[in-house]
XYZ file of C-alpha atoms in Angstrom:
676
model
C -25.391 21.667 11.224
C -23.531 24.353 13.145
C -19.848 23.821 13.861
C -18.875 24.126 17.520
C -16.178 26.646 18.357
C -14.084 24.936 21.055
C -12.483 27.665 23.157
C -9.479 27.838 25.445
C -9.582 29.336 28.942
C -6.466 31.429 29.453
C -5.607 33.960 32.154
C -9.210 34.089 33.312
C -10.823 34.533 29.886
C -12.431 32.290 27.283
C -10.691 32.633 23.934
C -12.349 31.372 20.756
C -10.488 29.492 18.013
C -8.371 31.678 15.770
C -5.342 31.360 13.540
C -4.106 27.793 13.457
C -7.520 26.324 14.310
C -8.062 22.708 13.299
C -11.272 21.009 12.184
C -12.612 18.070 14.199
C -14.738 15.423 12.506
C -17.359 13.118 13.969
C -16.002 9.613 14.404
C -19.411 8.295 13.288
C -20.104 10.266 10.112
C -16.798 11.872 9.197
C -18.485 15.295 9.043
C -16.796 18.324 10.603
C -18.501 19.090 13.929
C -16.057 21.459 15.643
C -12.952 23.559 15.322
C -10.298 24.225 17.974
C -6.979 25.980 18.381
C -5.572 29.478 18.542
C -1.939 30.292 17.815
C -2.308 33.669 19.544
C -2.538 32.300 23.088
C -0.096 34.099 25.393
C 1.445 31.042 27.018
C 3.770 33.055 29.269
C 0.794 34.993 30.609
C -1.007 31.704 31.268
C 1.941 30.347 33.214
C 2.265 33.587 35.184
C -1.458 33.594 35.918
C -1.277 30.079 37.291
C 1.890 30.720 39.309
C 0.960 34.132 40.689
C -2.827 33.911 41.048
C -3.837 30.270 41.229
C -0.864 28.969 43.173
C -1.014 31.344 46.167
C -4.772 30.835 46.505
C -4.454 27.054 46.522
C -1.465 27.030 48.886
C -3.348 29.214 51.356
C -5.826 26.363 51.740
C -5.207 23.272 53.857
C -5.328 19.766 52.423
C -8.784 19.382 53.920
C -9.950 22.642 52.326
C -8.755 21.382 48.967
C -10.321 17.963 49.551
C -13.675 19.608 50.248
C -13.207 21.601 47.050
C -12.639 18.390 45.076
C -15.727 16.801 46.594
C -17.816 19.808 45.623
C -16.426 19.757 42.068
C -17.158 16.044 41.720
C -20.675 16.557 43.015
C -21.265 19.387 40.557
C -20.006 17.331 37.604
C -22.147 14.413 38.741
C -25.236 16.599 38.438
C -24.349 17.430 34.825
C -22.951 14.126 33.587
C -25.800 13.570 31.105
C -24.551 16.571 29.136
C -21.081 15.031 29.100
C -22.547 11.738 27.861
C -24.317 13.479 25.009
C -21.205 15.393 24.005
C -19.150 12.199 23.913
C -21.031 10.184 21.286
C -19.232 11.837 18.369
C -15.936 10.488 19.740
C -17.241 7.055 18.687
C -17.837 5.915 22.259
C -20.914 4.025 23.451
C -22.987 4.783 26.538
C -21.017 2.135 28.456
C -17.798 3.792 27.319
C -19.083 7.173 28.534
C -19.723 5.763 31.958
C -16.135 4.538 32.213
C -14.893 7.968 31.169
C -17.337 10.335 32.871
C -18.434 8.359 35.926
C -14.924 6.959 36.327
C -13.413 10.433 36.305
C -15.948 11.797 38.780
C -15.449 8.753 41.004
C -11.695 9.282 40.930
C -12.170 12.850 42.101
C -14.412 11.643 44.938
C -11.745 9.140 46.033
C -9.030 11.786 46.162
C -11.357 14.051 48.117
C -11.910 11.255 50.628
C -8.231 10.385 50.886
C -7.355 14.035 51.350
C -9.657 14.218 54.359
C -8.742 10.844 55.843
C -5.043 10.438 55.078
C -3.729 13.985 54.928
C -3.674 16.633 57.666
C -5.868 19.688 58.008
C -2.708 21.702 57.460
C -0.515 23.088 54.698
C 2.435 20.773 55.333
C 2.381 17.003 54.802
C 4.560 14.964 57.168
C 6.324 12.101 55.409
C 7.396 9.374 57.814
C 8.310 9.387 61.482
C 10.505 11.798 63.408
C 14.161 10.738 63.347
C 16.176 11.157 66.549
C 19.496 12.652 65.488
C 20.953 13.265 68.949
C 21.412 11.323 72.169
C 18.986 13.345 74.308
C 16.429 14.156 71.622
C 17.051 17.892 71.440
C 18.008 17.699 67.743
C 15.571 15.848 65.498
C 14.803 15.279 61.835
C 11.565 15.020 59.860
C 10.637 14.849 56.191
C 7.950 17.243 55.017
C 6.228 17.800 51.674
C 5.088 21.206 50.469
C 3.370 22.231 47.192
C 5.539 23.098 44.217
C 5.277 26.816 43.512
C 4.724 26.403 39.812
C 2.157 25.091 37.340
C 1.262 21.559 36.270
C 0.882 21.185 32.505
C -1.319 18.186 31.730
C -1.076 16.846 28.179
C -3.824 14.263 27.809
C -4.788 11.580 25.300
C -7.925 11.483 23.151
C -9.455 8.283 24.498
C -10.677 9.546 27.900
C -11.468 13.275 27.592
C -12.997 13.435 31.100
C -11.295 10.715 33.158
C -7.918 11.520 31.607
C -8.246 15.092 32.839
C -9.754 14.427 36.267
C -7.364 11.613 37.240
C -4.502 14.114 36.930
C -6.354 17.199 38.074
C -7.556 15.720 41.379
C -4.105 14.986 42.889
C -2.704 18.207 41.424
C -5.305 20.428 43.079
C -5.133 18.397 46.294
C -1.394 19.105 46.368
C -2.087 22.827 46.020
C -0.776 23.306 42.480
C -2.684 25.021 39.618
C -3.111 23.154 36.327
C -3.111 23.977 32.633
C -4.985 21.197 30.844
C -4.278 20.417 27.194
C -6.619 17.681 25.900
C -6.087 15.898 22.598
C -7.744 17.926 19.881
C -9.871 15.061 18.502
C -12.014 14.945 21.650
C -11.279 18.326 23.246
C -14.895 19.478 22.881
C -15.867 17.039 25.650
C -13.066 18.255 27.911
C -14.030 21.873 27.231
C -17.564 21.170 28.451
C -16.244 19.556 31.652
C -13.951 22.534 32.275
C -16.795 25.000 31.678
C -18.924 23.141 34.186
C -16.190 23.296 36.816
C -15.373 26.950 36.225
C -19.012 28.021 36.119
C -19.608 26.341 39.468
C -17.535 29.031 41.202
C -15.905 26.357 43.365
C -12.358 26.831 42.086
C -10.237 29.862 42.999
C -9.089 32.030 40.104
C -6.058 30.656 38.303
C -6.465 27.096 39.584
C -7.516 25.695 36.193
C -6.820 26.788 32.625
C -7.505 25.029 29.317
C -5.687 24.881 26.000
C -7.927 23.590 23.199
C -5.525 22.943 20.346
C -1.751 23.209 20.357
C 0.414 24.284 23.306
C 2.660 26.436 21.155
C 6.003 27.003 22.855
C 4.650 26.718 26.417
C 7.176 24.009 27.352
C 10.005 26.414 26.475
C 8.900 28.637 29.365
C 8.806 26.056 32.154
C 10.958 26.232 35.258
C 12.099 24.046 38.130
C 8.802 24.438 40.012
C 6.646 23.232 37.115
C 5.481 19.710 36.223
C 4.557 18.095 32.922
C 2.244 15.087 33.034
C 1.878 13.431 29.634
C -0.262 10.612 28.267
C 0.237 9.448 24.699
C 2.673 7.771 22.359
C 6.262 6.942 23.223
C 7.522 8.991 20.282
C 5.708 12.116 21.428
C 6.811 11.571 25.020
C 10.439 11.313 23.926
C 10.146 14.509 21.901
C 8.590 16.433 24.791
C 10.852 15.198 27.572
C 13.896 15.964 25.380
C 13.013 19.659 25.337
C 16.244 21.474 26.329
C 14.406 23.678 28.842
C 12.869 20.653 30.543
C 16.277 18.994 30.735
C 18.128 22.118 31.837
C 15.646 23.029 34.574
C 15.051 19.438 35.726
C 11.331 19.940 35.158
C 9.420 16.961 36.521
C 8.069 14.886 33.650
C 5.527 12.153 34.360
C 4.730 9.955 31.354
C 2.227 7.242 30.605
C 2.777 5.941 27.091
C 2.654 2.905 24.764
C 2.122 -0.398 26.512
C 1.926 -3.931 25.111
C -0.165 -5.254 27.989
C -0.595 -8.995 28.364
C -3.155 -11.358 29.848
C -1.923 -14.789 30.935
C -4.190 -17.828 31.161
C -2.938 -19.972 34.030
C -2.035 -23.611 33.309
C -4.834 -24.692 35.644
C -7.482 -22.688 33.762
C -8.583 -25.314 31.248
C -11.848 -25.219 29.274
C -14.790 -25.910 31.558
C -13.309 -24.107 34.557
C -14.639 -20.746 35.779
C -11.188 -19.294 35.133
C -11.201 -20.183 31.425
C -14.596 -18.566 30.908
C -13.484 -15.534 32.911
C -10.335 -15.199 30.790
C -12.301 -15.172 27.543
C -14.781 -12.661 28.950
C -12.057 -10.301 30.236
C -9.985 -10.378 27.041
C -13.034 -9.842 24.841
C -14.143 -6.909 26.973
C -10.685 -5.323 26.837
C -10.568 -5.684 23.064
C -13.945 -4.010 22.475
C -14.422 -1.449 25.270
C -13.712 2.025 23.815
C -13.047 0.109 20.575
C -9.781 -1.043 22.122
C -8.591 2.539 22.588
C -7.375 2.067 26.148
C -3.818 2.331 27.344
C -4.521 -0.725 29.513
C -6.196 -2.878 26.838
C -4.957 -6.447 26.335
C -2.620 -6.509 23.346
C -1.040 -9.935 23.899
C -2.995 -13.043 24.939
C -0.653 -15.630 26.462
C -2.113 -19.130 26.858
C -0.694 -22.626 27.456
C 0.281 -24.263 24.167
C -2.376 -26.905 24.669
C -5.124 -24.291 25.085
C -4.302 -21.907 22.230
C -6.865 -23.367 19.823
C -9.552 -23.422 22.506
C -8.842 -19.779 23.359
C -9.014 -18.719 19.708
C -12.285 -20.590 19.223
C -13.912 -19.220 22.381
C -12.719 -15.665 21.795
C -13.833 -15.699 18.161
C -17.290 -16.910 19.177
C -17.610 -14.161 21.784
C -16.278 -11.419 19.500
C -18.781 -12.511 16.846
C -21.561 -11.382 19.203
C -20.163 -7.827 19.306
C -22.525 -5.488 17.451
C -20.588 -2.666 15.764
C -22.450 0.508 14.920
C -23.578 4.022 15.727
C -22.797 4.321 19.451
C -26.108 6.115 20.038
C -27.971 2.861 19.313
C -28.792 0.814 22.408
C -27.894 -2.371 20.543
C -24.361 -1.208 19.724
C -21.639 -2.864 21.758
C -18.636 -1.279 20.026
C -18.504 2.105 18.377
C -15.933 3.763 16.165
C -12.346 4.779 16.621
C -11.936 8.462 17.424
C -10.983 9.576 13.892
C -10.183 8.434 10.384
C -6.542 9.155 11.136
C -6.709 6.752 14.046
C -8.398 4.166 11.828
C -5.604 4.372 9.274
C -3.003 4.057 12.050
C -4.667 0.970 13.543
C -4.917 -0.738 10.162
C -1.286 0.090 9.434
C -0.148 -1.336 12.784
C -2.350 -4.413 12.341
C -0.657 -5.042 9.000
C 2.743 -4.881 10.719
C 1.590 -7.402 13.334
C 0.334 -9.510 10.426
C 3.899 -9.987 9.186
C 4.534 -12.244 12.198
C 1.045 -13.502 13.016
C -1.987 -14.843 11.212
C -5.301 -13.047 11.488
C -7.773 -15.639 12.778
C -10.775 -13.377 13.353
C -12.009 -10.067 11.932
C -11.713 -8.729 8.397
C -11.374 -4.934 8.102
C -12.528 -5.178 4.473
C -15.742 -7.031 5.277
C -17.791 -6.332 8.389
C -21.215 -4.995 9.282
C -21.908 -1.601 10.858
C -25.382 -0.842 12.217
C -26.815 2.628 11.682
C -23.724 4.158 10.085
C -21.507 4.015 7.015
C -18.420 1.861 7.607
C -16.468 3.863 5.030
C -17.389 7.344 6.243
C -17.002 6.578 9.928
C -13.860 5.435 11.728
C -15.092 1.877 12.210
C -12.963 -1.271 12.338
C -13.915 -4.767 13.505
C -12.233 -6.601 16.377
C -9.180 -8.365 14.958
C -7.571 -11.410 16.575
C -4.152 -12.649 15.482
C -2.239 -15.827 16.299
C 1.543 -15.806 16.560
C 2.899 -19.363 16.312
C 6.492 -18.429 17.179
C 6.410 -15.712 19.854
C 10.026 -16.392 20.905
C 11.432 -15.230 17.582
C 8.798 -12.603 16.860
C 9.460 -8.912 17.449
C 6.579 -6.869 16.070
C 3.923 -8.553 18.235
C 5.942 -7.444 21.281
C 6.729 -3.866 20.217
C 3.906 -2.695 17.927
C 0.702 -1.424 19.496
C -2.346 -1.162 17.273
C -4.364 1.231 19.449
C -7.703 -0.316 18.667
C -9.567 -3.648 18.935
C -6.526 -5.708 17.992
C -4.876 -8.463 20.014
C -2.562 -11.431 19.413
C -2.764 -14.948 20.878
C 0.504 -16.782 21.585
C 1.332 -20.014 23.370
C 3.677 -20.767 26.261
C 5.395 -23.954 27.477
C 5.434 -23.311 31.228
C 4.959 -20.437 33.661
C 8.551 -19.232 33.321
C 8.040 -19.049 29.564
C 4.797 -17.111 30.034
C 6.660 -14.608 32.215
C 9.396 -14.319 29.602
C 6.837 -13.541 26.889
C 5.038 -10.979 29.058
C 8.341 -9.245 29.787
C 9.133 -8.997 26.065
C 6.829 -5.994 26.109
C 9.780 -4.146 27.705
C 7.630 -2.479 30.322
C 3.847 -2.441 30.535
C 1.125 -0.699 32.483
C -0.617 -3.930 33.449
C -0.569 -7.683 33.038
C -3.399 -9.916 34.172
C -3.180 -13.511 35.305
C -6.304 -15.661 35.438
C -5.548 -18.586 37.728
C -6.832 -20.358 40.815
C -3.315 -21.554 41.663
C -1.704 -19.204 44.202
C 1.767 -20.550 43.435
C 1.355 -19.619 39.757
C 0.368 -16.113 40.857
C 3.433 -15.867 43.092
C 5.721 -17.097 40.311
C 4.387 -14.478 37.892
C 4.617 -11.713 40.507
C 8.255 -12.541 41.222
C 9.190 -12.867 37.551
C 7.115 -10.119 35.917
C 6.620 -7.577 38.704
C 9.671 -5.528 37.740
C 8.351 -5.152 34.185
C 4.851 -4.027 35.094
C 3.199 -1.174 36.926
C 0.261 -3.337 37.962
C -0.424 -7.076 38.154
C -4.088 -8.062 38.160
C -4.965 -11.536 39.422
C -8.472 -12.900 39.137
C -10.289 -16.197 39.580
C -13.562 -17.753 40.773
C -13.061 -16.327 44.262
C -12.689 -12.677 43.272
C -14.479 -12.477 39.918
C -17.750 -11.291 41.465
C -16.208 -8.103 42.803
C -13.102 -7.563 40.662
C -12.847 -4.338 38.714
C -11.281 -5.663 35.513
C -7.896 -5.895 33.848
C -8.209 -2.510 32.184
C -9.468 -0.382 35.060
C -6.882 1.843 36.759
C -8.159 2.644 40.242
C -7.399 5.885 42.094
C -6.257 3.898 45.128
C -3.540 2.056 43.165
C -0.628 3.355 41.110
C -1.140 3.651 37.367
C 2.004 3.623 35.283
C 4.766 1.294 34.290
C 8.488 1.010 33.582
C 10.317 1.105 30.267
C 8.120 1.421 27.201
C 5.156 2.325 29.433
C 6.870 5.612 30.320
C 8.577 4.989 33.649
C 6.028 7.070 35.555
C 3.268 6.653 38.100
C -0.079 8.347 38.489
C -2.943 7.850 40.928
C -2.039 5.609 43.882
C -3.838 7.756 46.428
C -1.509 10.100 48.289
C 1.399 8.775 46.195
C -0.084 10.611 43.206
C -0.267 13.853 45.173
C 3.459 13.651 45.894
C 4.308 14.196 42.207
C 3.281 17.828 42.726
C 5.079 18.397 46.026
C 8.686 18.746 47.153
C 10.005 16.464 49.861
C 12.320 18.372 52.191
C 14.323 17.143 55.174
C 14.002 19.502 58.125
C 16.255 19.361 61.175
C 15.950 21.171 64.473
C 14.632 21.123 68.022
C 11.329 19.460 68.985
C 9.662 22.880 69.185
C 10.832 23.818 65.685
C 9.517 20.553 64.239
C 6.261 20.933 66.162
C 5.717 24.429 64.764
C 6.430 23.439 61.173
C 4.416 20.234 61.227
C 1.564 21.590 63.358
C 1.690 18.574 65.631
C 3.431 18.085 68.953
C 6.768 16.274 68.890
C 7.932 14.477 72.086
C 10.446 16.691 73.830
C 8.612 19.812 72.744
C 7.154 22.432 75.060
C 4.273 21.188 77.196
C 1.356 23.476 78.050
C -0.609 23.283 81.271
C -4.305 23.746 80.592
C -6.743 25.624 82.825
C -8.753 22.470 83.491
C -8.806 18.765 82.746
C -8.505 18.457 78.935
C -11.487 16.090 78.756
C -13.719 18.879 80.086
C -12.824 21.234 77.238
C -14.119 21.409 73.689
C -12.132 20.695 70.530
C -11.462 24.355 69.793
C -10.345 25.062 73.352
C -7.521 22.503 73.333
C -4.008 23.565 72.339
C -1.323 21.467 70.650
C 1.122 20.443 73.394
C -1.395 20.716 76.240
C -0.363 18.075 78.792
C -1.874 16.318 81.768
C 0.238 14.421 84.334
C -1.646 11.813 86.331
C -1.015 10.577 89.876
C 0.661 7.177 90.193
C -0.918 3.832 90.926
C 0.741 0.749 92.382
C 0.132 -2.542 90.580
C -0.477 -5.446 92.953
C -0.357 -9.225 92.521
C -4.059 -9.267 93.265
C -4.623 -6.857 90.341
C -2.756 -9.210 88.014
C -4.642 -12.317 89.125
C -8.031 -10.597 89.096
C -7.432 -9.367 85.528
C -6.282 -12.823 84.425
C -9.293 -14.583 85.873
C -11.751 -11.929 84.707
C -10.519 -11.846 81.086
C -9.392 -15.444 80.748
C -5.872 -14.308 79.811
C -3.931 -16.711 82.032
C -0.760 -16.682 79.935
C 2.090 -18.195 81.957
C 4.051 -14.924 82.170
C 1.263 -13.534 84.343
C 0.453 -16.633 86.411
C 3.527 -18.888 86.659
C 6.514 -17.232 88.326
C 8.995 -20.014 87.572
C 7.990 -20.197 83.913
C 8.126 -16.421 83.608
C 11.665 -16.335 84.996
C 12.772 -18.794 82.315
C 11.633 -16.235 79.730
C 14.508 -13.813 78.962
C 12.047 -10.894 78.711
C 10.588 -11.138 82.212
C 11.980 -11.040 85.787
C 9.069 -13.170 86.983
C 5.323 -12.749 86.914
C 4.377 -9.481 85.225
C 1.264 -7.398 84.651
C -0.706 -7.790 81.440
C -0.052 -5.038 78.915
C -3.780 -4.452 78.561
C -4.142 -4.238 82.319
C -1.673 -1.347 82.199
C -3.678 0.350 79.461
C -6.840 -0.033 81.521
C -5.166 1.420 84.588
C -3.787 4.264 82.442
C -7.294 5.125 81.266
C -8.440 5.151 84.841
C -5.638 7.559 85.730
C -6.379 10.176 83.074
C -10.094 9.823 82.323
C -12.681 12.418 83.366
C -15.833 10.364 84.105
C -18.501 13.030 83.764
C -20.398 13.825 80.603
C -18.487 16.331 78.529
C -17.119 17.175 75.084
C -15.317 13.822 74.631
C -17.815 11.895 72.525
C -15.982 8.650 71.804
C -12.678 6.810 71.939
C -12.208 5.745 68.319
C -8.858 4.019 68.322
C -5.364 3.461 69.538
C -2.284 3.633 67.314
C 1.402 2.778 67.542
C 1.211 0.891 70.844
C 4.561 -0.244 72.208
C 5.400 -1.944 75.497
C 8.932 -0.962 76.490
C 9.520 -2.934 79.675
C 7.573 -5.157 82.063
C 5.761 -4.061 85.180
C 5.880 -6.398 88.187
C 3.717 -6.522 91.268
C 4.784 -3.669 93.554
C 5.752 -1.353 90.687
C 3.783 1.844 90.139
C 2.754 3.556 86.933
C 1.737 7.094 85.974
C 0.628 8.733 82.737
C 1.539 11.759 80.660
C -1.284 12.707 78.259
C -0.481 15.327 75.591
C -2.532 16.807 72.750
C -0.481 15.807 69.703
C -2.730 16.757 66.802
C -6.214 18.070 66.074
C -8.226 17.329 62.931
C -11.734 18.700 62.279
C -14.053 15.998 60.931
C -17.318 17.876 60.423
C -19.224 20.831 61.820
C -20.010 19.056 65.094
C -16.780 17.367 66.170
C -13.109 16.810 65.451
C -10.506 14.152 66.088
C -7.934 14.694 68.827
C -4.803 12.575 68.721
C -3.241 12.270 72.187
C 0.308 11.144 72.837
C 0.231 8.840 75.877
C 3.308 7.741 77.833
C 3.285 5.349 80.798
C 6.278 5.474 83.136
C 7.182 3.536 86.283
C 8.465 4.669 89.667
C 11.934 5.191 88.172
C 10.505 7.411 85.372
C 11.352 4.722 82.835
C 9.003 4.307 79.879
C 6.734 1.312 80.277
C 4.425 1.877 77.313
C 3.649 4.480 74.682
C 0.774 4.926 72.263
C -1.519 7.417 70.557
C -5.128 7.685 71.655
C -7.829 8.936 69.297
C -10.960 10.647 70.555
C -13.785 12.539 68.926
C -14.407 15.843 70.690
C -17.322 18.192 70.262
C -16.731 21.712 68.991
């Protein structure tokens, strides 16, 4: 069997293993299948290449350009995912495990592509929050903006998810406009190398946007500066060593960590045997123990059940775990494969022995178990192991020792407060799950354990059909946790992108803010167009283009007709005496939605034209009432333009209604789709 040479991609070139290369063994057979590493990599040149070639190219793109790039990358990987599946078997993972890793990573990239198009502007500057009025007359304003860091993101990833672990960091990094240097764990780097080759060969990425280190980083961290970012996934000890690097400390290099986590799953006091919640709990915990052979940062390590249900949980879990077929992951009948390496196997057994000093093993014997289609001694196989800790209050090791494999410990609690106390003994976790149909129990856990956890997952009979699982970080939600879990956050949609951007407060006139943010700010210069804006195509409209309408007088007959036609006969519109008793009204007043309807009538162009649809209305505020005899007029301004596809784009209009005294009556933002 030939041994694969796992290369690095540095400064635009593939570099084969060299001095310092390390052998990689199959998790199934123990035979050497690959070698990776090269001590001769020029890490300074790699950093310079990313900063000076990749960075400028990415920053020249808008968020939407980069989102389209991510979508194309995800689509390309999706076409080649079978090759990634095949490459992954020697990591010990099953086909189901591959789908979590490969499909999950591709799906994450698709989500970030979508969020980039929908939630970020087609611009190079991201506006964070509303404009702040810093002066009486609005001539001096403030705004927070986010711009890409002008450095490189160094991603140091764990062995358990060679594809997802890379893509869940790479997607927000590239969307931010920052180049990445990816360093996968050596044990599974051959899978990551294939994914990187696929992306680079696609020609979708600009030069310098992505580089790969297969093997050790050398002294790369010693060359980082204030514009760089390190994102790390792995053990707490390694994270501490890396973040303590004097250069990282001196230059305040951003360091995002996701590390050891003693995650818990709590069985609610209402979830007794025979309920859907009890069965769900057993199913979820069993799945988290055996998926990826328990090699998940979010796996359930501590099973917290009511004292009266501990024996039932142990019995039900043991029965379910007994149905788990361990073997060669290529076999369709295999439900749990091997750990990633013999070194990992030795570590898991060592940690399980430590847990065993405070808990009794009630299921799984690492010295006696069956492996289908492989040799249990040559491969990195271990059985699921379930422990029971009878005194979790005085135990320590079950709350601070993570056996990164199919190992978990059952412990009992007296009441919900006690369950929260036990969960929090993990000193910071990525996730805790609570299986309960009692909303008050869920609230109590959220209030007591929220500060100790990055994510709380609640599930019951109502949500179980569509829930994603305790151990599934989703790109929409933050992934991270306080304390022992690393104190960082990843994913979370646009929140994850912000790790690679600098938030800056800008202050100046409305025109200055409009120019920087590429959207019109009230008080800024207004442009008079050559014709009614609704007669002109998307590309013909200019930011700040403004239409002033004629005025219209609102009559009592208008108010009554609207009330009778719509059925909205609220007393403020129909009963003068009652309206006067209301401190907000001088008497009968016009309906707010009547005013909006009249406003549309004042600015609309009725003929067929480039305006295809009115798709929404945002930030509506009614400032003061309009009575019969008052008049209203409209100012309509192009605030922002966002292309949506090749046929049309979204125009966001700032709309202000004023009365005969030029006082603001209402304000909102109108959204239309306009043809190109």
